[in-house]
CSV table of C-alpha atoms in Angstrom, one decimal:
chain,number,residue,atom,x,y,z
A,159,THR,CA,36.0,30.7,-29.4
A,160,GLY,CA,35.8,30.3,-33.1
A,161,GLN,CA,39.6,30.2,-33.5
A,162,ASP,CA,39.8,27.4,-30.8
A,163,LEU,CA,37.1,25.4,-32.6
A,164,ALA,CA,38.9,25.8,-35.9
A,165,ALA,CA,42.2,24.7,-34.4
A,166,ALA,CA,40.5,21.7,-32.7
A,167,ALA,CA,38.9,20.7,-36.0
A,168,VAL,CA,42.3,20.7,-37.7
A,169,LEU,CA,43.7,18.5,-35.0
A,170,ILE,CA,40.8,16.1,-35.2
A,171,ASP,CA,41.1,15.8,-39.0
A,172,ASP,CA,44.8,15.2,-38.7
A,173,ALA,CA,44.2,12.5,-36.1
A,174,LEU,CA,41.6,10.8,-38.3
A,175,ALA,CA,44.0,10.9,-41.3
A,176,ARG,CA,46.8,9.4,-39.2
A,177,VAL,CA,44.7,6.5,-37.8
A,178,GLN,CA,43.1,5.7,-41.1
A,179,ALA,CA,46.6,5.6,-42.7
A,180,LEU,CA,47.8,3.3,-39.9
A,181,SER,CA,44.8,1.0,-40.5
A,182,THR,CA,45.7,0.8,-44.2
A,183,LEU,CA,49.4,0.2,-43.6
A,184,SER,CA,48.9,-2.4,-40.9
A,185,GLY,CA,46.6,-4.4,-43.2
A,186,LEU,CA,49.2,-4.7,-46.0
A,187,HIS,CA,51.6,-7.5,-46.3
A,188,PRO,CA,55.1,-6.0,-46.5
A,189,ALA,CA,56.2,-8.2,-49.4
A,190,THR,CA,53.1,-8.2,-51.6
A,191,ASN,CA,51.5,-4.9,-50.6
A,192,ALA,CA,48.3,-6.9,-50.4
A,193,ALA,CA,45.9,-7.4,-47.4
A,194,PRO,CA,46.2,-10.8,-45.7
A,195,ALA,CA,43.0,-12.6,-44.7
A,196,ASP,CA,43.3,-11.7,-41.1
A,197,ALA,CA,43.5,-8.0,-42.0
A,198,LEU,CA,39.9,-8.2,-43.2
A,199,ARG,CA,38.9,-8.3,-39.6
A,200,PRO,CA,38.9,-4.8,-38.2
A,201,ASN,CA,41.0,-4.1,-35.2
A,202,ALA,CA,38.5,-3.4,-32.4
A,203,GLU,CA,40.6,-1.0,-30.4
A,204,ARG,CA,41.6,1.0,-33.5
A,205,GLN,CA,37.9,1.2,-34.6
A,206,SER,CA,36.9,2.5,-31.2
A,207,ILE,CA,39.6,5.2,-31.5
A,208,ILE,CA,38.3,6.2,-34.9
A,209,GLY,CA,34.7,6.2,-33.5
A,210,SER,CA,35.8,8.4,-30.6
A,211,ALA,CA,37.6,10.8,-33.0
A,212,TRP,CA,34.5,11.2,-35.2
A,213,LYS,CA,32.4,11.7,-32.1
A,214,ARG,CA,34.8,14.5,-31.0
A,215,LYS,CA,34.5,16.0,-34.5
A,216,ALA,CA,30.7,15.9,-34.1
A,217,LEU,CA,31.1,17.8,-30.9
A,218,ILE,CA,33.3,20.5,-32.5
A,219,LEU,CA,30.7,20.9,-35.3
A,220,LEU,CA,28.0,21.1,-32.7
A,221,ARG,CA,29.8,23.8,-30.7
A,222,SER,CA,30.4,26.0,-33.8
A,223,PRO,CA,28.6,29.4,-33.9
A,224,GLU,CA,26.0,28.1,-36.4
A,225,PRO,CA,26.0,24.3,-36.2
A,226,GLU,CA,24.9,22.5,-39.3
A,227,LYS,CA,22.6,19.6,-38.4
A,228,ASP,CA,23.6,17.5,-41.5
A,229,ALA,CA,27.3,17.9,-40.8
A,230,VAL,CA,26.9,16.8,-37.2
A,231,ARG,CA,24.8,13.9,-38.2
A,232,GLU,CA,27.3,12.8,-40.8
A,233,ALA,CA,30.1,12.8,-38.2
A,234,LEU,CA,27.9,10.8,-35.9
A,235,LEU,CA,27.1,8.3,-38.6
A,236,ARG,CA,30.8,7.8,-39.3
A,237,ALA,CA,31.4,7.4,-35.5
A,238,ARG,CA,28.6,4.9,-35.3
A,239,ASP,CA,29.9,2.9,-38.3
A,240,ALA,CA,33.4,2.8,-36.8
A,241,TYR,CA,32.2,1.5,-33.5
A,242,ALA,CA,30.0,-1.1,-35.4
A,243,ARG,CA,33.1,-2.4,-37.2
A,244,GLY,CA,34.9,-2.7,-33.9
A,245,GLU,CA,32.3,-4.7,-31.9
A,246,ALA,CA,34.2,-8.0,-32.3
A,247,ASP,CA,32.8,-11.4,-31.3
A,248,ALA,CA,30.4,-11.1,-28.3
A,249,ARG,CA,30.9,-14.9,-27.8
A,250,ALA,CA,34.5,-14.4,-26.8
A,251,THR,CA,35.1,-14.9,-23.0
A,252,ASP,CA,37.0,-11.6,-22.7
A,253,TRP,CA,34.7,-9.6,-25.0
A,254,ASN,CA,34.7,-5.9,-24.4
A,255,PRO,CA,31.3,-4.4,-25.1
A,256,TYR,CA,32.6,-0.8,-25.3
A,257,ALA,CA,32.2,-0.4,-29.0
A,258,ARG,CA,28.8,-2.0,-29.1
A,259,ILE,CA,27.5,0.2,-26.3
A,260,ASN,CA,28.7,3.3,-28.2
A,261,ARG,CA,27.1,2.0,-31.4
A,262,LEU,CA,23.8,1.4,-29.6
A,263,GLN,CA,23.8,4.8,-28.1
A,264,LEU,CA,24.5,6.5,-31.4
A,265,ASP,CA,21.9,4.3,-33.2
A,266,ALA,CA,19.3,5.7,-30.9
A,267,VAL,CA,20.5,9.3,-31.1
A,268,LEU,CA,20.4,9.0,-34.9
A,269,GLY,CA,17.0,7.4,-34.8
A,270,GLU,CA,18.2,4.3,-36.6
A,271,THR,CA,17.8,0.7,-35.6
A,272,PRO,CA,16.8,1.0,-32.0
A,273,ALA,CA,19.1,-0.7,-29.5
A,274,GLY,CA,16.6,-3.1,-28.0
A,275,GLU,CA,16.6,-4.5,-24.5
A,276,VAL,CA,18.3,-7.8,-25.4
A,277,ASP,CA,21.4,-6.2,-26.9
A,278,ALA,CA,21.9,-3.7,-24.2
A,279,SER,CA,21.3,-6.3,-21.5
A,280,ALA,CA,24.0,-8.5,-23.0
A,281,CYS,CA,26.4,-5.6,-23.0
A,282,ALA,CA,25.7,-4.8,-19.3
A,283,ALA,CA,26.2,-8.5,-18.4
A,284,ALA,CA,29.5,-8.6,-20.2
A,285,ALA,CA,30.7,-5.3,-18.5
A,286,ARG,CA,29.8,-6.8,-15.1
A,287,THR,CA,31.8,-9.9,-15.9
A,288,ARG,CA,34.8,-7.9,-16.9
A,289,PHE,CA,34.5,-5.8,-13.7
A,290,GLU,CA,34.4,-9.0,-11.6
A,291,HIS,CA,37.8,-10.0,-13.0
A,292,ARG,CA,39.5,-6.6,-13.4
A,293,PHE,CA,37.9,-4.3,-10.9
A,294,GLU,CA,38.4,-1.3,-13.1
A,295,PHE,CA,36.2,1.8,-13.2
A,296,TRP,CA,35.5,1.8,-16.9
A,297,ASP,CA,34.3,-1.8,-16.8
A,298,ALA,CA,31.9,-0.9,-14.0
A,299,VAL,CA,30.6,2.2,-15.7
A,300,MET,CA,30.0,0.4,-19.0
A,301,ALA,CA,27.1,-1.5,-17.3
A,302,ALA,CA,25.4,1.8,-16.6
A,303,ASP,CA,26.2,3.1,-20.1
A,304,ALA,CA,24.5,-0.1,-21.5
A,305,THR,CA,21.4,0.6,-19.4
A,306,LEU,CA,21.3,4.1,-20.8
A,307,ALA,CA,21.7,2.7,-24.4
A,308,GLY,CA,18.8,0.3,-23.8
A,309,TRP,CA,16.6,3.1,-22.5
A,310,LEU,CA,17.5,5.3,-25.5
A,311,GLY,CA,16.6,2.4,-27.8
A,312,GLY,CA,13.2,1.8,-26.2
A,313,ALA,CA,13.8,-0.7,-23.5
A,314,ALA,CA,10.9,-0.8,-21.0
A,315,LEU,CA,11.4,0.7,-17.6
A,316,PRO,CA,10.5,-1.1,-14.3
A,317,GLU,CA,6.9,-0.3,-13.4
A,318,GLY,CA,6.5,2.7,-11.2
A,319,ARG,CA,10.0,4.1,-11.8
A,320,SER,CA,10.9,7.1,-14.0
A,321,ALA,CA,13.8,7.1,-16.5
A,322,VAL,CA,15.7,9.6,-14.3
A,323,GLU,CA,15.4,7.3,-11.3
A,324,VAL,CA,16.5,4.2,-13.2
A,325,LEU,CA,19.4,5.8,-15.0
A,326,SER,CA,20.6,7.7,-11.9
A,327,GLN,CA,20.5,4.5,-9.9
A,328,ALA,CA,22.5,2.7,-12.5
A,329,TYR,CA,25.3,5.2,-12.2
A,330,ARG,CA,25.1,5.4,-8.4
A,331,ASP,CA,25.5,1.6,-8.3
A,332,THR,CA,28.6,2.0,-10.3
A,333,LEU,CA,30.1,4.6,-8.0
A,334,GLU,CA,29.3,2.5,-4.9
A,335,THR,CA,31.3,-0.5,-6.3
A,336,VAL,CA,34.5,1.2,-7.4
A,337,ALA,CA,36.6,4.2,-6.6
A,338,ALA,CA,36.7,6.9,-9.3
A,339,SER,CA,39.0,9.8,-9.9
A,340,PRO,CA,37.5,13.3,-10.5
A,341,ARG,CA,38.7,13.0,-14.1
A,342,GLU,CA,36.9,9.6,-14.6
A,343,LEU,CA,33.7,11.0,-13.1
A,344,ASP,CA,33.9,14.1,-15.2
A,345,SER,CA,34.4,12.1,-18.4
A,346,THR,CA,31.4,9.9,-17.6
A,347,PHE,CA,29.0,12.7,-17.1
A,348,VAL,CA,30.4,14.8,-20.0
A,349,GLN,CA,29.6,11.9,-22.3
A,350,ILE,CA,26.0,11.8,-21.0
A,351,GLY,CA,25.7,15.5,-21.6
A,352,LEU,CA,27.1,15.1,-25.0
A,353,LEU,CA,24.4,12.6,-25.9
A,354,ALA,CA,21.8,15.1,-24.6
A,355,ASP,CA,23.2,17.8,-26.8
A,356,PHE,CA,23.2,15.6,-29.9
A,357,LEU,CA,19.6,14.7,-29.1
A,358,LEU,CA,18.7,18.4,-28.7
A,359,LEU,CA,20.1,19.1,-32.1
A,360,GLN,CA,17.9,16.4,-33.7
A,361,GLY,CA,15.0,18.4,-32.4
A,362,GLY,CA,12.2,15.8,-32.5
A,363,GLU,CA,9.7,15.7,-29.6
A,364,GLU,CA,11.0,12.3,-28.4
A,365,GLN,CA,14.6,13.4,-28.6
A,366,LEU,CA,13.9,16.6,-26.7
A,367,ALA,CA,12.2,14.6,-23.9
A,368,GLN,CA,15.2,12.2,-23.8
A,369,ALA,CA,17.7,15.0,-23.6
A,370,LYS,CA,15.8,16.5,-20.7
A,371,VAL,CA,16.0,13.2,-18.8
A,372,LEU,CA,19.8,13.0,-19.5
A,373,LYS,CA,20.3,16.5,-18.3
A,374,GLU,CA,18.4,15.7,-15.1
A,375,VAL,CA,20.5,12.5,-14.6
A,376,ILE,CA,23.7,14.7,-14.7
A,377,ALA,CA,22.2,17.1,-12.2
A,378,VAL,CA,21.2,14.4,-9.6
């Protein structure tokens, strides 16, 4: 309902204000009230939290009775920028590609700086490496999410295979390698549906076609 959306918007705004304040405070030296050199490097986990919060705000705006395309886009831009600041160093042995995958997906949804096959493939490889060491669901599903990011960004499909086939297989491969709770499965497919809804709002011919594919992936 409209009241529920308004309440959710207030909660999201409050959460954003709190995490932004925390970022500011944690970057200040207690004696000088100045930012030390290492504070200039954004905290990857915190930036991902900020990115997720802005993406949730975009969802609330999208679900409003009369969604404003520009307002949704602005929230997605802020989410994208937060994820970009949290990507960290991909050369690190324990690099988590979560922030970059989200940034690549939002780049594509926004029609800015296509993801590209190389970047997405590097994210998928890093996710698989993490899974081999940790055996956690979210590491496994990141490989499929990276495949989706690459496709959204224009990566070529294997000859003779449709986008629905390739993406559905990527997520099936994930589910065959690791046990997932109903909540984890729901979260995974909700995120795919959310990307589809954002694409639909953009309204371009290519975005509408991509949204149709994502909706079919969820339905398979």
